[in-house]
Each structure stands twice: as C-alpha cells, then as structure tokens.
Short mmCIF file of C-alpha atoms and ligand atoms in Angstrom, two decimals:
data_model
loop_
_atom_site.label_atom_id
_atom_site.label_comp_id
_atom_site.label_asym_id
_atom_site.label_seq_id
_atom_site.Cartn_x
_atom_site.Cartn_y
_atom_site.Cartn_z
CA MET A 278 -144.93 -11.25 -24.83
CA ALA A 279 -143.74 -10.10 -28.80
CA GLY A 280 -147.26 -7.85 -29.00
CA LEU A 281 -145.53 -5.55 -26.35
CA LYS A 282 -142.66 -5.15 -27.92
CA SER A 283 -144.56 -2.08 -29.95
CA ILE A 284 -145.89 -0.38 -27.15
CA THR A 285 -143.58 3.22 -25.89
CA VAL A 286 -142.85 3.09 -22.82
CA LEU A 287 -140.47 6.54 -21.24
CA VAL A 288 -138.03 6.72 -18.78
CA PRO A 289 -136.94 10.46 -17.64
CA GLY A 290 -134.14 10.35 -15.90
CA LYS A 291 -132.59 7.23 -13.89
CA LEU A 292 -133.87 4.40 -13.09
CA HIS A 293 -132.62 0.90 -11.52
CA PRO A 294 -130.31 -0.84 -14.14
CA ARG A 295 -132.72 -4.31 -13.72
CA SER A 296 -135.96 -2.17 -14.84
CA LEU A 297 -134.51 -0.69 -17.75
CA ARG A 298 -133.13 -4.13 -18.20
CA ARG A 299 -135.83 -5.73 -18.66
CA ILE A 300 -138.47 -2.68 -20.17
CA LYS A 301 -135.92 -2.76 -22.58
CA GLU A 302 -136.18 -6.57 -23.06
CA THR A 303 -140.28 -6.26 -23.29
CA PHE A 304 -141.46 -2.86 -24.81
CA ASP A 305 -139.83 -0.04 -27.08
CA LEU A 306 -138.01 2.06 -24.25
CA VAL A 307 -136.95 5.63 -24.94
CA GLN A 308 -135.13 7.22 -22.06
CA ILE A 309 -134.80 10.99 -21.91
CA ASP A 310 -132.35 13.03 -19.19
CA SER A 311 -134.78 16.04 -19.37
CA PHE A 312 -138.11 15.71 -18.04
CA GLY A 313 -140.16 18.56 -19.62
CA PRO A 314 -142.68 17.69 -22.39
CA ALA A 315 -140.87 21.02 -24.68
CA SER A 316 -138.03 17.86 -24.47
CA LEU A 317 -139.37 15.44 -25.97
CA SER A 318 -140.47 15.54 -29.87
CA GLU A 319 -144.02 15.39 -31.57
CA GLU A 320 -143.78 12.17 -32.90
CA LEU A 321 -142.47 10.94 -29.20
CA ILE A 322 -145.07 12.34 -27.75
CA GLY A 323 -147.52 10.84 -29.83
CA ARG A 324 -146.44 7.58 -29.29
CA VAL A 325 -145.49 7.01 -25.21
CA ARG A 326 -148.47 4.43 -23.41
CA GLY A 327 -145.87 3.57 -20.47
CA ILE A 328 -144.17 6.03 -18.22
CA ALA A 329 -141.59 4.17 -15.67
CA VAL A 330 -140.38 6.70 -13.11
CA SER A 331 -137.92 6.76 -9.85
CA PRO A 332 -137.99 10.47 -8.63
CA ALA A 333 -136.28 9.27 -5.69
CA LEU A 334 -133.36 8.14 -7.49
CA GLY A 335 -133.24 11.21 -9.72
CA GLY A 336 -135.66 10.58 -11.99
CA ALA A 337 -138.47 13.01 -12.87
CA PHE A 338 -141.08 14.69 -11.48
CA VAL A 339 -144.35 13.52 -13.15
CA GLY A 340 -146.38 16.58 -13.12
CA ALA A 341 -149.77 17.64 -14.83
CA GLN A 342 -147.71 18.93 -17.45
CA LEU A 343 -145.89 15.57 -18.22
CA ILE A 344 -148.79 13.90 -17.73
CA ASP A 345 -151.28 16.07 -20.33
CA ALA A 346 -148.45 16.13 -23.18
CA LEU A 347 -148.65 12.25 -23.59
CA PRO A 348 -152.47 12.00 -25.15
CA ARG A 349 -152.06 8.17 -25.11
CA LEU A 350 -150.25 7.59 -21.36
CA GLU A 351 -152.09 4.56 -19.70
CA ILE A 352 -149.94 3.64 -17.80
CA ILE A 353 -147.16 5.60 -14.65
CA SER A 354 -145.59 2.20 -12.82
CA ASN A 355 -143.14 4.20 -9.92
CA PHE A 356 -140.08 2.91 -8.49
CA GLY A 357 -141.38 3.45 -4.55
CA VAL A 358 -144.29 2.30 -2.35
CA GLY A 359 -143.77 6.49 -1.49
CA TYR A 360 -145.53 7.99 -4.53
CA ASP A 361 -145.02 11.82 -4.09
CA GLY A 362 -143.05 12.18 -6.69
CA VAL A 363 -146.23 11.23 -9.40
CA ASP A 364 -149.32 13.94 -9.70
CA ALA A 365 -151.53 10.54 -9.08
CA ILE A 366 -154.63 13.01 -8.21
CA HIS A 367 -154.22 14.52 -12.07
CA ALA A 368 -153.22 11.28 -13.27
CA GLY A 369 -156.97 9.47 -11.81
CA LYS A 370 -158.92 12.42 -13.17
CA ARG A 371 -156.94 11.52 -16.87
CA ASN A 372 -157.42 8.26 -16.88
CA VAL A 373 -153.81 7.38 -16.68
CA MET A 374 -153.03 4.09 -14.15
CA VAL A 375 -150.23 4.65 -11.35
CA THR A 376 -148.42 1.40 -9.81
CA ASN A 377 -145.85 1.92 -7.00
CA THR A 378 -143.83 -1.12 -5.27
CA PRO A 379 -145.83 -1.79 -1.63
CA ASP A 380 -144.90 -4.71 0.30
CA VAL A 381 -141.68 -5.75 -1.64
CA LEU A 382 -139.25 -3.36 0.89
CA THR A 383 -141.42 -3.39 4.31
CA GLU A 384 -139.48 -5.74 6.07
CA GLU A 385 -135.91 -4.02 5.02
CA VAL A 386 -137.36 -0.22 5.82
CA ALA A 387 -138.68 -2.07 9.13
CA ASP A 388 -135.35 -2.85 9.76
CA THR A 389 -133.63 -0.13 9.00
CA THR A 390 -135.75 2.01 11.02
CA ILE A 391 -134.54 -0.35 13.89
CA GLY A 392 -131.05 0.00 13.05
CA LEU A 393 -131.41 3.70 12.80
CA LEU A 394 -133.63 3.72 16.27
CA ILE A 395 -131.03 1.74 17.91
CA ASN A 396 -128.05 4.02 16.14
CA THR A 397 -129.60 7.37 17.36
CA VAL A 398 -130.39 6.34 21.00
CA ARG A 399 -126.82 4.15 21.22
CA GLU A 400 -125.20 6.41 19.32
CA LEU A 401 -123.22 3.08 17.65
CA SER A 402 -121.52 4.90 14.20
CA LYS A 403 -120.13 7.62 16.71
CA ALA A 404 -118.59 4.95 19.21
CA GLU A 405 -116.79 3.41 16.16
CA ALA A 406 -115.63 6.79 14.66
CA TYR A 407 -113.58 7.11 18.56
CA LEU A 408 -112.25 4.05 18.46
CA ARG A 409 -110.80 5.16 14.51
CA GLU A 410 -109.45 8.05 15.76
CA GLY A 411 -107.56 6.78 18.97
CA ARG A 412 -109.20 7.88 21.34
CA TRP A 413 -110.20 4.77 23.11
CA VAL A 414 -106.21 4.15 24.03
CA ARG A 415 -105.79 7.75 24.67
CA ASP A 416 -108.85 9.17 26.59
CA GLY A 417 -110.45 5.79 27.84
CA ALA A 418 -114.38 4.23 27.29
CA TYR A 419 -116.66 6.39 25.14
CA PRO A 420 -119.09 7.96 27.68
CA LEU A 421 -122.35 6.26 28.67
CA THR A 422 -125.36 6.86 26.08
CA ALA A 423 -128.79 7.41 27.08
CA SER A 424 -130.76 3.68 26.13
CA LEU A 425 -134.14 2.30 24.59
CA ARG A 426 -134.81 0.55 28.47
CA GLY A 427 -138.25 1.89 29.61
CA ARG A 428 -139.24 3.99 26.38
CA LYS A 429 -142.82 4.46 25.10
CA VAL A 430 -142.44 4.40 21.40
CA GLY A 431 -145.03 6.15 18.91
CA ILE A 432 -145.56 5.84 15.04
CA PHE A 433 -146.95 8.38 12.91
CA GLY A 434 -148.39 6.64 9.50
CA MET A 435 -149.02 2.97 10.90
CA GLY A 436 -149.96 1.21 7.92
CA ARG A 437 -147.50 -1.47 6.41
CA ILE A 438 -144.17 -0.74 7.31
CA GLY A 439 -144.92 1.45 10.44
CA GLN A 440 -146.92 -2.10 11.49
CA ALA A 441 -143.64 -3.92 10.37
CA VAL A 442 -141.60 -1.52 13.00
CA ALA A 443 -144.46 -1.65 15.64
CA ARG A 444 -143.40 -5.86 15.32
CA ARG A 445 -139.94 -6.06 16.75
CA LEU A 446 -140.75 -2.83 19.09
CA GLU A 447 -143.53 -5.31 20.71
CA ALA A 448 -140.41 -7.66 20.60
CA PHE A 449 -137.89 -5.24 22.14
CA GLY A 450 -140.16 -4.46 24.97
CA LEU A 451 -141.52 -1.92 24.42
CA ALA A 452 -144.83 0.05 24.01
CA VAL A 453 -146.29 1.12 21.03
CA SER A 454 -149.09 3.50 19.80
CA TYR A 455 -149.93 5.71 16.99
CA HIS A 456 -151.53 8.48 15.21
CA ASN A 457 -153.50 7.75 11.12
CA ARG A 458 -156.25 9.43 10.09
CA ARG A 459 -158.30 6.64 10.80
CA LYS A 460 -157.91 4.03 14.15
CA ILE A 461 -157.29 0.67 12.30
CA ASP A 462 -159.37 -2.30 13.65
CA GLY A 463 -158.72 -4.56 15.96
CA LEU A 464 -154.88 -3.32 16.45
CA GLY A 465 -153.78 -3.45 19.42
CA TYR A 466 -151.91 -0.27 19.92
CA GLU A 467 -152.88 2.74 21.71
CA TYR A 468 -154.40 5.09 19.21
CA HIS A 469 -154.28 8.65 19.46
CA SER A 470 -156.49 10.69 17.29
CA SER A 471 -153.76 14.15 16.73
CA LEU A 472 -150.23 13.78 16.37
CA GLU A 473 -149.74 15.98 19.25
CA GLY A 474 -151.59 14.02 21.25
CA LEU A 475 -148.54 10.77 20.48
CA ALA A 476 -145.37 13.15 20.72
CA SER A 477 -147.26 14.08 24.25
CA ALA A 478 -147.49 10.34 25.32
CA VAL A 479 -144.25 9.09 24.13
CA ASP A 480 -140.43 9.35 24.08
CA VAL A 481 -139.59 8.25 20.54
CA LEU A 482 -141.35 9.44 17.98
CA ILE A 483 -140.83 7.18 14.46
CA SER A 484 -142.77 8.94 11.42
CA VAL A 485 -143.49 6.49 8.44
CA ALA A 486 -145.87 8.56 7.48
CA PRO A 487 -146.13 9.54 3.12
CA GLY A 488 -145.21 12.81 1.91
CA THR A 489 -148.86 14.43 1.18
CA LYS A 490 -150.11 17.97 1.22
CA GLU A 491 -152.28 17.15 4.75
CA THR A 492 -148.58 15.63 6.40
CA GLU A 493 -146.64 18.15 4.82
CA LYS A 494 -143.75 20.02 7.83
CA ALA A 495 -146.86 18.29 9.74
CA VAL A 496 -144.00 16.93 12.55
CA ASN A 497 -143.40 20.70 13.80
CA SER A 498 -142.12 22.72 16.78
CA ALA A 499 -145.11 21.92 18.89
CA VAL A 500 -144.82 18.88 18.14
CA LEU A 501 -141.05 18.70 19.26
CA LYS A 502 -141.72 20.62 22.21
CA ALA A 503 -144.82 17.78 23.07
CA LEU A 504 -142.33 14.50 22.67
CA GLY A 505 -139.96 16.96 24.92
CA PRO A 506 -136.29 16.95 26.52
CA ASN A 507 -135.35 13.27 26.52
CA GLY A 508 -137.11 12.90 23.12
CA VAL A 509 -135.76 10.64 20.03
CA PHE A 510 -137.14 11.27 16.32
CA ILE A 511 -136.58 9.12 13.85
CA ASN A 512 -137.86 9.72 10.09
CA VAL A 513 -138.12 6.97 7.31
CA GLY A 514 -141.23 8.42 5.31
CA ARG A 515 -140.58 11.67 4.06
CA GLY A 516 -138.43 15.03 4.35
CA SER A 517 -141.63 17.16 3.89
CA THR A 518 -143.49 15.68 7.06
CA VAL A 519 -140.90 17.62 8.92
CA ASP A 520 -140.56 21.44 9.74
CA GLU A 521 -137.08 21.05 9.28
CA ILE A 522 -135.43 24.11 10.53
CA ALA A 523 -138.02 24.02 14.30
CA LEU A 524 -136.07 20.19 14.37
CA ALA A 525 -132.80 21.47 13.70
CA SER A 526 -133.61 24.12 16.06
CA ALA A 527 -135.12 21.49 18.61
CA LEU A 528 -132.42 19.39 18.61
CA LYS A 529 -129.70 22.76 19.20
CA ASP A 530 -131.93 23.86 22.37
CA ARG A 531 -131.95 20.80 23.01
CA ILE A 532 -136.06 21.39 23.39
CA ILE A 533 -135.12 17.14 22.29
CA LEU A 534 -132.55 14.96 22.87
CA ALA A 535 -131.80 13.18 19.77
CA ALA A 536 -132.52 12.66 15.81
CA GLY A 537 -132.31 10.13 13.17
CA LEU A 538 -132.62 11.23 9.75
CA ASP A 539 -133.04 9.21 6.18
CA VAL A 540 -134.97 11.49 4.54
CA PHE A 541 -135.12 14.87 3.61
CA ALA A 542 -136.91 17.12 2.04
CA ASN A 543 -134.33 18.24 -0.60
CA GLU A 544 -132.52 15.19 -1.15
CA PRO A 545 -129.69 15.26 -1.96
CA HIS A 546 -129.20 17.74 0.33
CA VAL A 547 -129.07 17.87 3.46
CA PRO A 548 -129.00 21.12 5.17
CA GLN A 549 -125.57 21.89 7.12
CA SER A 550 -127.86 22.75 10.68
CA PHE A 551 -128.35 18.92 10.45
CA LEU A 552 -124.72 18.09 9.31
CA ASP A 553 -123.02 20.63 11.87
CA LEU A 554 -125.20 19.07 14.80
CA PRO A 555 -123.91 16.54 17.38
CA ASN A 556 -127.46 14.84 18.33
CA VAL A 557 -128.62 13.41 15.50
CA THR A 558 -127.64 10.69 12.99
CA LEU A 559 -127.95 11.39 8.91
CA LEU A 560 -128.73 8.27 6.47
CA PRO A 561 -128.40 8.97 3.01
CA HIS A 562 -132.50 7.15 2.35
CA VAL A 563 -131.23 3.91 2.36
CA GLY A 564 -134.35 2.83 3.99
CA SER A 565 -134.97 -0.45 1.12
CA ALA A 566 -131.04 0.01 -0.20
CA SER A 567 -130.56 -3.80 -0.01
CA VAL A 568 -129.40 -5.38 -3.57
CA HIS A 569 -132.43 -8.29 -2.64
CA THR A 570 -135.06 -5.58 -2.29
CA ARG A 571 -134.17 -2.93 -4.43
CA ASP A 572 -134.30 -6.25 -7.08
CA ALA A 573 -137.88 -6.99 -6.13
CA MET A 574 -139.33 -3.36 -6.19
CA ALA A 575 -137.32 -2.94 -10.11
CA ASP A 576 -139.54 -6.55 -11.03
CA LEU A 577 -142.57 -5.08 -9.87
CA VAL A 578 -142.00 -1.67 -11.41
CA VAL A 579 -141.93 -3.75 -15.37
CA ASP A 580 -145.10 -6.58 -13.65
CA ASN A 581 -147.02 -3.73 -13.24
CA LEU A 582 -146.31 -2.48 -17.23
CA ILE A 583 -146.70 -6.16 -18.45
CA GLU A 584 -150.06 -6.82 -16.54
CA TRP A 585 -151.41 -3.57 -17.69
CA PHE A 586 -150.23 -4.00 -21.01
CA SER A 587 -151.26 -7.41 -21.35
CA LYS A 588 -154.46 -8.65 -19.22
CA GLY A 589 -155.88 -4.86 -18.85
CA ARG A 590 -154.98 -4.42 -14.90
CA ALA A 591 -152.56 -3.35 -12.51
CA ILE A 592 -151.13 -5.16 -9.68
CA THR A 593 -150.33 -3.01 -7.26
CA PRO A 594 -152.53 0.83 -8.72
CA VAL A 595 -153.06 3.13 -6.11
CA PRO A 596 -155.55 4.53 -3.98
CA GLU A 597 -155.78 7.38 -6.47
CA THR A 598 -156.24 5.40 -9.28
CA ASN A 599 -157.47 2.44 -8.27
CA HIS A 600 -161.34 2.82 -10.44
CA ILE A 601 -159.46 2.85 -13.36
CA LYS A 602 -159.73 0.14 -16.10
CA SER A 603 -158.03 -0.23 -19.27
P1 LIG B 971 -148.79 2.73 4.28
O1 LIG B 971 -149.47 1.04 4.89
O2 LIG B 971 -149.82 3.20 3.25
O3 LIG B 971 -148.93 3.65 5.03
C1 LIG B 971 -149.31 5.28 5.67
C2 LIG B 971 -149.83 5.30 6.76
O4 LIG B 971 -149.42 6.63 7.16
C3 LIG B 971 -151.25 4.50 6.69
O5 LIG B 971 -151.62 3.84 7.73
C4 LIG B 971 -152.34 6.17 6.46
O6 LIG B 971 -153.25 6.26 7.78
C5 LIG B 971 -151.41 6.91 7.51
N1 LIG B 971 -151.68 8.52 7.19
C6 LIG B 971 -151.38 8.49 5.75
N2 LIG B 971 -151.74 9.87 5.69
C7 LIG B 971 -151.69 10.83 7.02
C8 LIG B 971 -151.57 11.59 7.42
N3 LIG B 971 -152.09 12.83 6.50
N4 LIG B 971 -151.81 11.60 9.06
C9 LIG B 971 -152.12 10.37 9.75
N5 LIG B 971 -151.71 9.33 8.88
C10 LIG B 971 -151.53 9.51 7.93
O7 LIG B 971 -147.48 2.40 3.05
P2 LIG B 971 -145.85 2.18 3.71
O8 LIG B 971 -146.20 1.12 2.74
O9 LIG B 971 -146.21 1.98 5.20
O10 LIG B 971 -144.80 3.33 3.61
C11 LIG B 971 -144.80 4.35 4.55
C12 LIG B 971 -144.13 5.29 3.75
O11 LIG B 971 -142.84 5.56 3.84
C13 LIG B 971 -144.08 5.53 2.03
O12 LIG B 971 -145.53 6.67 1.62
C14 LIG B 971 -143.03 6.47 1.78
O13 LIG B 971 -142.98 7.99 1.85
C15 LIG B 971 -141.72 5.88 2.80
N6 LIG B 971 -141.39 4.75 2.53
C16 LIG B 971 -139.64 5.36 2.81
C17 LIG B 971 -138.60 4.33 2.63
C18 LIG B 971 -137.33 5.15 2.85
O14 LIG B 971 -136.40 4.47 2.39
N7 LIG B 971 -136.74 5.95 3.58
C19 LIG B 971 -138.69 2.76 2.32
C20 LIG B 971 -140.29 2.82 1.85
C21 LIG B 971 -141.30 4.10 2.31
P3 LIG B 971 -154.38 6.57 7.18
O15 LIG B 971 -155.08 6.52 5.58
O16 LIG B 971 -155.54 6.41 8.59
O17 LIG B 971 -154.34 8.35 7.87
C1 LIG B 972 -136.63 4.42 -2.45
C2 LIG B 972 -138.97 4.57 -0.70
O1 LIG B 972 -135.44 4.47 -1.87
O2 LIG B 972 -140.41 3.23 -1.91
C3 LIG B 972 -140.33 4.58 -1.22
O3 LIG B 972 -141.06 5.19 -1.24
O4 LIG B 972 -138.41 6.37 -0.36
C4 LIG B 972 -137.26 4.00 -1.67
O5 LIG B 972 -137.84 3.02 -1.63
C5 LIG B 972 -137.16 5.46 -3.33
O6 LIG B 972 -138.51 5.43 -4.06
C6 LIG B 972 -136.58 5.20 -4.59
O7 LIG B 972 -136.65 5.66 -5.61
#
C-alpha cells in the first residue's frame, strides 16, 4: 500500500474514527472543518483525489460546487447506504465515482425498525417511564395499548432493508405488501403501484425509501388519511420523504394513531410539534448505530478508496456512477 501514501483524501467535517484512522494509515489525510471550496487553499485544490464523507454524522454536503472545484477528484466514498448528502448525478457527469455502504448495515437497520415498530404500538418506553416515575405503585397497571396482532404492513421502499424488515414481519405472522417504482419479479408480497394505494390497503406503513427529489414529501396528508385512524407510520428511510407538518397534524388530529421516527428532515433538529405529541416515538437516527455495524461501514468506506486507487474499481458504486472506469 506504500504507493497510496501520496494520494490525498479530503475529509470535510466529521467521520467515523475507524475510517479516519485507516485513511491516515494508508493515504495522505487532510481534514477540514468548513466545507466550501473557498475554505481550501489553491495547493490543496490541486492535490485532492478522493473524498470520504459522512453527511448524516456532521460531514459536509458534497455538492456540485465542491466537486467542480477539485480538478483531480476521482472518488467520493460516502459513509452510509443513503447518499442524499452527495450530488451523485453531478459526480457521474464529471466522471467522479461515488460509493456507499450497502448490505453491511441491512440486518441492523431491520432490527431497529422492528424495535421501533413494537415500541410505537406497545408503548414500551412510555411504560418504562411510568414505572420509573413510581406510577405503577401509585396509579396501578399501565393502560392497555394498541396491538400488532392482525395488522397489515405496507413497506415503502422494498429494497435491501425493506426486504429484511419484511422477512422479520413474516415471522411475526403479519401480512406484508409494498410500493416501489417497479414490481420486483418473484417477490411474493402484494405490490401496489402507488403509495396512496398501499397506504389504503394497510394499517402500518413503514418507509425505508431513499431521500431523492422523487420521494421528497411523498408521505403527505393524502397518504396519511389513506392509512386511517388505526394507522401507524414508521420512518427509518429519510426525513425528507415526509411532509412533517402534515404528519404532526395527522398525529394531533388522530387522522392516524401513532408514529415512530428515526429520521428527520433537518437533523439533528426535531420539530417541536413532534416533541409535544404523546403518540410519536422519536429516535436520534440510530438505525445502524451499533459498534459492530458502524465498524463494518467505516471499513467499507476505506476499502472502496483502497480498491479504487490500487485496482481501478470500486466495491460498492452507486447506480449513478456505476458506468465510471478509472
Ligand atoms: P435500496 O436497496 O436501494 O432500496 C431502496 C428501495 O426504494 C428500492 O427498492 C427502490 O425501488 C425504492 N425506491 C427508490 N425510489 C423510489 C421512489 N421514488 N418511489 C418508490 N420507491 C422507490 O436501499 P436500502 O439499502 O434498502 O436503503 C434504503 C434507505 O434506507 C437508504 O437510502 C437510507 O436513506 C435509509 N437508511 C436509513 C438508516 C437509518 O439509520 N435510519 C440506515 C440505513 C439506511 P425502485 O428503484 O423499484 O423504486
Ligand atoms: C447512518 C444511514 O447512520 O446508511 C444510512 O443511510 O442513514 C445510517 O446508516 C448515516 O449514514 C450516518 O452517516
């Protein structure tokens, strides 16, 4: 790997410490706190050949401006399977490879999704708070809750994680259906060609869809109304896929029963309207956040860089840049 030491990899903002350590051991690592091209010296601009970034953990958004400012840039290695923090379409046009971290986090995120679903329906964290406040002794048993029994679950975004969630739900004896842009051949779950159609056929809607222009605010008031008064909405995909104002109103006016959210449009800021509501379970984007899985993601970020600069190919290119050769 000695030849890689002369290659400069820029890390704008925060990144997992394991990725940082391995990049530092292998490449010429340059970390910067402020992200715009204006914060880079002329000398650095001419040197950077790779970027490693984790937008959701406090890294920079890697947009067209930054990509265009770096004439020798070859690869952007994104920490996370969701790469809405990188302008991959623009990178593709500029012949810059973009990689993400699929598969290594799939089962962890599916576990978290099931935990969030059960917690939302059976109110486990509220029941624990009740016990800790001494209310079991003072007020008696915790009130009875809603149930998962007999529910139909719809998955918006039946990809790697969606299918891992569906496998778990099958073991729970729950009926599963889904909406994607395309029906998946050979997948034995009922397909709905529209999100609203899916929502009206189920009483749990789980969003595992990516944050794109097409999915922006896709979960809107019509979808929530279709989900109905017994409906539960779970989001582990991206906050941008939800009209958060419509969701807060739907929860407040009992258009739906409850929601469980791991992701938000403007992280780490969570709308006060959600914090004020009793029927929403809130998590700080912890879907993949175990030591085991974050280590695997951190390694894949660096392995993509090493593979690119030593063998001229990427391990996990995103579809928008799959065509690019070194
Ligand atoms: P994936 O395998 O690419 O699955 C995404 C699915 O969404 C695909 O089946 C795709 O099917 C569907 N989709 C994309 N655009 C759509 C649209 N406009 N309308 C309807 N369906 C659409 O990705 P994954 O590995 O399962 O990850 C999914 C997402 O989960 C990531 O992008 C990320 O945002 C999120 N995530 C969150 C956490 C967390 O910590 N909460 C962790 C990991 C991932 P079609 O192409 O057929 O439409
Ligand atoms: C990470 C995620 O928490 O992979 C994703 O898309 O949302 C999570 O696994 C996030 O990317 C951290 O940067």
